[in-house]
């Protein structure tokens, strides 16, 4: 797999997880919008860190 394709896949998965965190916090838990968005961004960044640690680039 080319490095650029791998990066696009990593960022796509991270954004999907972050959006899922936002939806869970906003819709299911009833958290305020601003904190739900913040939780989504935290979810994106933690996912990026986890993917990079579990599957380091070659």
PDB file of N, CA and C in Angstrom:
ATOM      1  N   UNK A   1       0.848  -1.169   0.000  1.00  0.00           N
ATOM      2  CA  UNK A   1       0.000   0.000   0.000  1.00  0.00           C
ATOM      3  C   UNK A   1       0.900   1.241   0.000  1.00  0.00           C
ATOM      4  N   UNK A   2       0.547   2.181  -0.830  1.00  0.00           N
ATOM      5  CA  UNK A   2       1.318   3.417  -0.888  1.00  0.00           C
ATOM      6  C   UNK A   2       1.123   4.226   0.391  1.00  0.00           C
ATOM      7  N   UNK A   3       2.152   4.961   0.801  1.00  0.00           N
ATOM      8  CA  UNK A   3       2.028   5.727   2.061  1.00  0.00           C
ATOM      9  C   UNK A   3       0.878   6.737   2.066  1.00  0.00           C
ATOM     10  N   UNK A   4       0.618   7.378   0.931  1.00  0.00           N
ATOM     11  CA  UNK A   4      -0.442   8.390   0.900  1.00  0.00           C
ATOM     12  C   UNK A   4      -1.820   7.741   1.053  1.00  0.00           C
ATOM     13  N   UNK A   5      -1.989   6.558   0.464  1.00  0.00           N
ATOM     14  CA  UNK A   5      -3.262   5.840   0.595  1.00  0.00           C
ATOM     15  C   UNK A   5      -3.460   5.419   2.045  1.00  0.00           C
ATOM     16  N   UNK A   6      -2.386   4.959   2.685  1.00  0.00           N
ATOM     17  CA  UNK A   6      -2.458   4.567   4.091  1.00  0.00           C
ATOM     18  C   UNK A   6      -2.857   5.752   4.961  1.00  0.00           C
ATOM     19  N   UNK A   7      -2.290   6.914   4.708  1.00  0.00           N
ATOM     20  CA  UNK A   7      -2.629   8.099   5.507  1.00  0.00           C
ATOM     21  C   UNK A   7      -4.092   8.491   5.323  1.00  0.00           C
ATOM     22  N   UNK A   8      -4.580   8.424   4.085  1.00  0.00           N
ATOM     23  CA  UNK A   8      -5.995   8.735   3.864  1.00  0.00           C
ATOM     24  C   UNK A   8      -6.887   7.762   4.614  1.00  0.00           C
ATOM     25  N   UNK A   9      -6.535   6.479   4.625  1.00  0.00           N
ATOM     26  CA  UNK A   9      -7.328   5.498   5.355  1.00  0.00           C
ATOM     27  C   UNK A   9      -7.279   5.754   6.857  1.00  0.00           C
ATOM     28  N   UNK A  10      -6.108   6.090   7.373  1.00  0.00           N
ATOM     29  CA  UNK A  10      -5.969   6.364   8.803  1.00  0.00           C
ATOM     30  C   UNK A  10      -6.824   7.557   9.196  1.00  0.00           C
ATOM     31  N   UNK A  11      -6.752   8.638   8.427  1.00  0.00           N
ATOM     32  CA  UNK A  11      -7.534   9.828   8.760  1.00  0.00           C
ATOM     33  C   UNK A  11      -9.028   9.590   8.583  1.00  0.00           C
ATOM     34  N   UNK A  12      -9.416   8.784   7.602  1.00  0.00           N
ATOM     35  CA  UNK A  12     -10.831   8.476   7.406  1.00  0.00           C
ATOM     36  C   UNK A  12     -11.387   7.714   8.604  1.00  0.00           C
ATOM     37  N   UNK A  13     -10.647   6.713   9.059  1.00  0.00           N
ATOM     38  CA  UNK A  13     -11.092   5.944  10.229  1.00  0.00           C
ATOM     39  C   UNK A  13     -11.147   6.842  11.463  1.00  0.00           C
ATOM     40  N   UNK A  14     -10.148   7.700  11.630  1.00  0.00           N
ATOM     41  CA  UNK A  14     -10.120   8.581  12.802  1.00  0.00           C
ATOM     42  C   UNK A  14     -11.301   9.550  12.799  1.00  0.00           C
ATOM     43  N   UNK A  15     -11.629  10.089  11.646  1.00  0.00           N
ATOM     44  CA  UNK A  15     -12.762  11.023  11.571  1.00  0.00           C
ATOM     45  C   UNK A  15     -14.074  10.291  11.834  1.00  0.00           C
ATOM     46  N   UNK A  16     -14.195   9.064  11.347  1.00  0.00           N
ATOM     47  CA  UNK A  16     -15.411   8.301  11.607  1.00  0.00           C
ATOM     48  C   UNK A  16     -15.563   8.009  13.102  1.00  0.00           C
ATOM     49  N   UNK A  17     -14.490   7.646  13.764  1.00  0.00           N
ATOM     50  CA  UNK A  17     -14.550   7.393  15.205  1.00  0.00           C
ATOM     51  C   UNK A  17     -14.862   8.680  15.958  1.00  0.00           C
ATOM     52  N   UNK A  18     -14.227   9.788  15.559  1.00  0.00           N
ATOM     53  CA  UNK A  18     -14.490  11.069  16.210  1.00  0.00           C
ATOM     54  C   UNK A  18     -15.934  11.517  16.043  1.00  0.00           C
ATOM     55  N   UNK A  19     -16.483  11.308  14.852  1.00  0.00           N
ATOM     56  CA  UNK A  19     -17.883  11.668  14.626  1.00  0.00           C
ATOM     57  C   UNK A  19     -18.805  10.779  15.450  1.00  0.00           C
ATOM     58  N   UNK A  20     -18.425   9.514  15.589  1.00  0.00           N
ATOM     59  CA  UNK A  20     -19.200   8.610  16.443  1.00  0.00           C
ATOM     60  C   UNK A  20     -19.168   9.051  17.902  1.00  0.00           C
ATOM     61  N   UNK A  21     -17.997   9.513  18.362  1.00  0.00           N
ATOM     62  CA  UNK A  21     -17.896  10.038  19.726  1.00  0.00           C
ATOM     63  C   UNK A  21     -18.793  11.256  19.898  1.00  0.00           C
ATOM     64  N   UNK A  22     -18.768  12.146  18.918  1.00  0.00           N
ATOM     65  CA  UNK A  22     -19.620  13.341  18.987  1.00  0.00           C
ATOM     66  C   UNK A  22     -21.098  12.954  19.054  1.00  0.00           C
ATOM     67  N   UNK A  23     -21.512  12.051  18.166  1.00  0.00           N
ATOM     68  CA  UNK A  23     -22.918  11.660  18.156  1.00  0.00           C
ATOM     69  C   UNK A  23     -23.324  10.988  19.462  1.00  0.00           C
ATOM     70  N   UNK A  24     -22.460  10.142  19.977  1.00  0.00           N
ATOM     71  CA  UNK A  24     -22.783   9.467  21.233  1.00  0.00           C
ATOM     72  C   UNK A  24     -22.905  10.459  22.378  1.00  0.00           C
ATOM     73  N   UNK A  25     -21.996  11.427  22.423  1.00  0.00           N
ATOM     74  CA  UNK A  25     -22.054  12.405  23.504  1.00  0.00           C
ATOM     75  C   UNK A  25     -23.237  13.357  23.348  1.00  0.00           C
ATOM     76  N   UNK A  26     -23.496  13.784  22.123  1.00  0.00           N
ATOM     77  CA  UNK A  26     -24.541  14.783  21.895  1.00  0.00           C
ATOM     78  C   UNK A  26     -25.938  14.168  21.948  1.00  0.00           C
ATOM     79  N   UNK A  27     -26.138  13.066  21.244  1.00  0.00           N
ATOM     80  CA  UNK A  27     -27.485  12.504  21.120  1.00  0.00           C
ATOM     81  C   UNK A  27     -27.833  11.561  22.268  1.00  0.00           C
ATOM     82  N   UNK A  28     -26.916  10.649  22.580  1.00  0.00           N
ATOM     83  CA  UNK A  28     -27.250   9.615  23.559  1.00  0.00           C
ATOM     84  C   UNK A  28     -27.066  10.091  24.992  1.00  0.00           C
ATOM     85  N   UNK A  29     -25.963  10.787  25.259  1.00  0.00           N
ATOM     86  CA  UNK A  29     -25.683  11.194  26.639  1.00  0.00           C
ATOM     87  C   UNK A  29     -26.283  12.553  26.967  1.00  0.00           C
ATOM     88  N   UNK A  30     -26.686  13.321  25.956  1.00  0.00           N
ATOM     89  CA  UNK A  30     -27.290  14.617  26.208  1.00  0.00           C
ATOM     90  C   UNK A  30     -26.310  15.676  26.684  1.00  0.00           C
ATOM     91  N   UNK A  31     -25.038  15.512  26.355  1.00  0.00           N
ATOM     92  CA  UNK A  31     -24.010  16.481  26.729  1.00  0.00           C
ATOM     93  C   UNK A  31     -24.183  17.741  25.878  1.00  0.00           C
ATOM     94  N   UNK A  32     -23.798  18.887  26.414  1.00  0.00           N
ATOM     95  CA  UNK A  32     -23.870  20.150  25.687  1.00  0.00           C
ATOM     96  C   UNK A  32     -23.077  20.065  24.384  1.00  0.00           C
ATOM     97  N   UNK A  33     -23.533  20.815  23.372  1.00  0.00           N
ATOM     98  CA  UNK A  33     -22.944  20.751  22.032  1.00  0.00           C
ATOM     99  C   UNK A  33     -21.449  21.026  22.040  1.00  0.00           C
ATOM    100  N   UNK A  34     -21.015  22.058  22.757  1.00  0.00           N
ATOM    101  CA  UNK A  34     -19.600  22.435  22.744  1.00  0.00           C
ATOM    102  C   UNK A  34     -18.725  21.326  23.326  1.00  0.00           C
ATOM    103  N   UNK A  35     -19.189  20.698  24.390  1.00  0.00           N
ATOM    104  CA  UNK A  35     -18.416  19.613  24.988  1.00  0.00           C
ATOM    105  C   UNK A  35     -18.454  18.359  24.119  1.00  0.00           C
ATOM    106  N   UNK A  36     -19.558  18.160  23.405  1.00  0.00           N
ATOM    107  CA  UNK A  36     -19.647  17.014  22.506  1.00  0.00           C
ATOM    108  C   UNK A  36     -18.673  17.175  21.336  1.00  0.00           C
ATOM    109  N   UNK A  37     -18.570  18.394  20.789  1.00  0.00           N
ATOM    110  CA  UNK A  37     -17.610  18.654  19.714  1.00  0.00           C
ATOM    111  C   UNK A  37     -16.190  18.445  20.229  1.00  0.00           C
ATOM    112  N   UNK A  38     -15.910  18.938  21.408  1.00  0.00           N
ATOM    113  CA  UNK A  38     -14.590  18.748  22.007  1.00  0.00           C
ATOM    114  C   UNK A  38     -14.294  17.259  22.191  1.00  0.00           C
ATOM    115  N   UNK A  39     -15.273  16.504  22.639  1.00  0.00           N
ATOM    116  CA  UNK A  39     -15.103  15.060  22.777  1.00  0.00           C
ATOM    117  C   UNK A  39     -14.859  14.380  21.449  1.00  0.00           C
ATOM    118  N   UNK A  40     -15.486  14.880  20.382  1.00  0.00           N
ATOM    119  CA  UNK A  40     -15.240  14.341  19.045  1.00  0.00           C
ATOM    120  C   UNK A  40     -13.810  14.580  18.596  1.00  0.00           C
ATOM    121  N   UNK A  41     -13.298  15.791  18.844  1.00  0.00           N
ATOM    122  CA  UNK A  41     -11.913  16.087  18.480  1.00  0.00           C
ATOM    123  C   UNK A  41     -10.936  15.240  19.289  1.00  0.00           C
ATOM    124  N   UNK A  42     -11.229  15.047  20.552  1.00  0.00           N
ATOM    125  CA  UNK A  42     -10.383  14.189  21.385  1.00  0.00           C
ATOM    126  C   UNK A  42     -10.420  12.758  20.852  1.00  0.00           C
ATOM    127  N   UNK A  43     -11.587  12.310  20.438  1.00  0.00           N
ATOM    128  CA  UNK A  43     -11.719  10.973  19.855  1.00  0.00           C
ATOM    129  C   UNK A  43     -10.893  10.811  18.593  1.00  0.00           C
ATOM    130  N   UNK A  44     -10.884  11.845  17.746  1.00  0.00           N
ATOM    131  CA  UNK A  44     -10.071  11.809  16.520  1.00  0.00           C
ATOM    132  C   UNK A  44      -8.599  11.678  16.879  1.00  0.00           C
ATOM    133  N   UNK A  45      -8.134  12.499  17.788  1.00  0.00           N
ATOM    134  CA  UNK A  45      -6.712  12.508  18.110  1.00  0.00           C
ATOM    135  C   UNK A  45      -6.270  11.220  18.812  1.00  0.00           C
ATOM    136  N   UNK A  46      -7.095  10.712  19.705  1.00  0.00           N
ATOM    137  CA  UNK A  46      -6.746   9.456  20.363  1.00  0.00           C
ATOM    138  C   UNK A  46      -6.732   8.289  19.382  1.00  0.00           C
ATOM    139  N   UNK A  47      -7.647   8.320  18.420  1.00  0.00           N
ATOM    140  CA  UNK A  47      -7.654   7.274  17.396  1.00  0.00           C
ATOM    141  C   UNK A  47      -6.399   7.340  16.541  1.00  0.00           C
ATOM    142  N   UNK A  48      -5.990   8.549  16.169  1.00  0.00           N
ATOM    143  CA  UNK A  48      -4.750   8.692  15.393  1.00  0.00           C
ATOM    144  C   UNK A  48      -3.553   8.163  16.174  1.00  0.00           C
ATOM    145  N   UNK A  49      -3.482   8.504  17.454  1.00  0.00           N
ATOM    146  CA  UNK A  49      -2.375   8.013  18.268  1.00  0.00           C
ATOM    147  C   UNK A  49      -2.396   6.488  18.382  1.00  0.00           C
ATOM    148  N   UNK A  50      -3.567   5.914  18.579  1.00  0.00           N
ATOM    149  CA  UNK A  50      -3.669   4.465  18.723  1.00  0.00           C
ATOM    150  C   UNK A  50      -3.293   3.744  17.432  1.00  0.00           C
ATOM    151  N   UNK A  51      -3.784   4.238  16.300  1.00  0.00           N
ATOM    152  CA  UNK A  51      -3.468   3.596  15.022  1.00  0.00           C
ATOM    153  C   UNK A  51      -1.974   3.696  14.745  1.00  0.00           C
ATOM    154  N   UNK A  52      -1.395   4.843  14.996  1.00  0.00           N
ATOM    155  CA  UNK A  52       0.044   5.006  14.746  1.00  0.00           C
ATOM    156  C   UNK A  52       0.887   4.134  15.664  1.00  0.00           C
ATOM    157  N   UNK A  53       0.403   3.904  16.884  1.00  0.00           N
ATOM    158  CA  UNK A  53       1.164   3.064  17.815  1.00  0.00           C
ATOM    159  C   UNK A  53       0.996   1.575  17.466  1.00  0.00           C
ATOM    160  N   UNK A  54      -0.229   1.184  17.111  1.00  0.00           N
ATOM    161  CA  UNK A  54      -0.470  -0.224  16.793  1.00  0.00           C
ATOM    162  C   UNK A  54       0.096  -0.633  15.433  1.00  0.00           C
ATOM    163  N   UNK A  55      -0.009   0.267  14.453  1.00  0.00           N
ATOM    164  CA  UNK A  55       0.452  -0.008  13.096  1.00  0.00           C
ATOM    165  C   UNK A  55       1.413   1.091  12.655  1.00  0.00           C
ATOM    166  N   UNK A  56       2.661   1.041  13.111  1.00  0.00           N
ATOM    167  CA  UNK A  56       3.594   2.115  12.760  1.00  0.00           C
ATOM    168  C   UNK A  56       3.895   2.139  11.262  1.00  0.00           C
ATOM    169  N   UNK A  57       4.116   3.340  10.700  1.00  0.00           N
ATOM    170  CA  UNK A  57       4.459   3.410   9.277  1.00  0.00           C
ATOM    171  C   UNK A  57       5.810   2.745   9.016  1.00  0.00           C
ATOM    172  N   UNK A  58       5.916   2.204   7.825  1.00  0.00           N
ATOM    173  CA  UNK A  58       7.166   1.500   7.471  1.00  0.00           C
ATOM    174  C   UNK A  58       8.151   2.421   6.832  1.00  0.00           C
TER     175      UNK A  58
END
